[in-house]
Every structure is written in C-alpha cells, then in structure tokens.
Short mmCIF file of C-alpha atoms in Angstrom, two decimals:
data_model
loop_
_atom_site.label_atom_id
_atom_site.label_comp_id
_atom_site.label_asym_id
_atom_site.label_seq_id
_atom_site.Cartn_x
_atom_site.Cartn_y
_atom_site.Cartn_z
CA UNK A 1 13.45 8.72 49.00
CA UNK A 2 13.42 12.82 49.10
CA UNK A 3 10.75 14.75 47.33
CA UNK A 4 13.21 16.41 44.89
CA UNK A 5 14.02 13.08 43.91
CA UNK A 6 10.90 11.60 43.77
CA UNK A 7 9.77 15.35 41.66
CA UNK A 8 12.30 13.94 39.04
CA UNK A 9 10.66 10.30 38.64
CA UNK A 10 7.85 12.01 37.82
CA UNK A 11 9.04 15.12 35.57
CA UNK A 12 10.70 12.54 33.82
CA UNK A 13 7.88 9.97 33.26
CA UNK A 14 5.80 12.42 31.99
CA UNK A 15 8.41 13.90 29.12
CA UNK A 16 8.64 10.42 28.15
CA UNK A 17 5.97 9.56 26.25
CA UNK A 18 6.50 13.32 25.19
CA UNK A 19 9.92 11.46 23.46
CA UNK A 20 7.40 8.35 22.52
CA UNK A 21 5.13 10.42 20.56
CA UNK A 22 7.62 12.24 18.87
CA UNK A 23 9.98 9.42 17.97
CA UNK A 24 7.47 7.90 16.45
CA UNK A 25 6.05 10.71 14.55
CA UNK A 26 9.76 10.37 12.67
CA UNK A 27 9.57 6.36 12.30
CA UNK A 28 6.10 6.56 10.65
CA UNK A 29 7.17 9.08 8.27
CA UNK A 30 10.15 7.48 7.51
CA UNK A 31 7.97 4.49 6.78
CA UNK A 32 5.36 7.16 4.53
CA UNK A 33 9.04 7.71 2.24
CA UNK A 34 9.38 4.17 2.78
CA UNK A 35 6.39 3.27 1.82
CA UNK A 36 6.03 5.77 -1.39
CA UNK A 37 9.92 4.90 -2.54
CA UNK A 38 8.40 1.12 -2.86
CA UNK A 39 5.09 2.45 -4.57
CA UNK A 40 6.88 4.41 -7.33
CA UNK A 41 9.92 1.53 -7.91
CA UNK A 42 6.81 -0.84 -8.42
CA UNK A 43 5.50 1.32 -10.97
CA UNK A 44 8.48 1.96 -12.47
CA UNK A 45 8.97 -2.11 -12.60
CA UNK A 46 5.35 -2.22 -14.31
CA UNK A 47 6.30 0.74 -16.68
CA UNK A 48 9.24 -0.63 -17.94
CA UNK A 49 8.01 -4.62 -17.79
CA UNK A 50 4.64 -3.03 -20.31
CA UNK A 51 7.49 -1.30 -22.95
CA UNK A 52 9.10 -4.10 -22.93
CA UNK A 53 5.97 -6.16 -24.48
CA UNK A 54 5.08 -3.21 -26.19
CA UNK A 55 9.19 -3.84 -27.88
CA UNK A 56 8.00 -7.32 -28.73
CA UNK A 57 5.04 -7.23 -30.51
CA UNK A 58 5.86 -4.54 -32.27
CA UNK A 59 8.81 -7.11 -32.90
CA UNK A 60 7.18 -9.64 -34.30
CA UNK A 61 4.79 -7.87 -36.36
CA UNK A 62 7.87 -6.61 -38.58
CA UNK A 63 9.42 -10.43 -38.58
CA UNK A 64 5.76 -11.51 -39.26
CA UNK A 65 5.61 -8.61 -42.59
CA UNK A 66 9.14 -8.88 -42.96
CA UNK A 67 10.17 -5.32 -42.46
CA UNK A 68 14.10 -5.28 -42.56
CA UNK A 69 13.81 -1.54 -43.97
CA UNK A 70 14.55 1.13 -41.68
CA UNK A 71 10.46 2.79 -40.10
CA UNK A 72 9.74 5.40 -37.80
CA UNK A 73 9.09 3.04 -35.11
CA UNK A 74 4.87 3.32 -34.35
CA UNK A 75 4.67 5.24 -31.11
CA UNK A 76 4.56 3.71 -27.61
CA UNK A 77 2.46 3.29 -25.06
CA UNK A 78 4.74 5.81 -22.09
CA UNK A 79 4.09 8.54 -25.64
CA UNK A 80 1.04 8.40 -25.70
#
C-alpha cells in the first residue's frame, strides 16, 4: 500500500464519522417532527372525544327535559 493510498484511507475514515453525525442529526430532526405530529394528532383525538362526550350529554339533557324546540346550544368546551 502506497503512502497516498494510506492517506486517502485515513481521510475517508476521518470524514465518515462527520457524515454519520450529519445523518444522525437529520434522523433526530425527522424523529422530532414525527413526535410533534403524533402529539398533535393525539391532542386532536382527545378534543374530538371530549366534544363527542359533551354532545352526548347535551342530547341526554334535551331528552330529559323534553326539549325539542329551537334553543341556542350551550357553549362547547373547546370554545371556553
């Protein structure tokens, strides 16, 4: 192996970790964005569930009091 080949191998070995660090940074950025998306999605699901429960309880109240008229709806939890 010549000195030039050895030098080229040493340079390649030195650059490889830098590339790997850059790749790791890109992966962690993608992971962070994915986690943010999942967190937002779960929050949306929870809000939909709360709205569904609220609507159900309002329907039960209307049935209980025989309300079939045209009342203004109460303020929803997400509007507070």
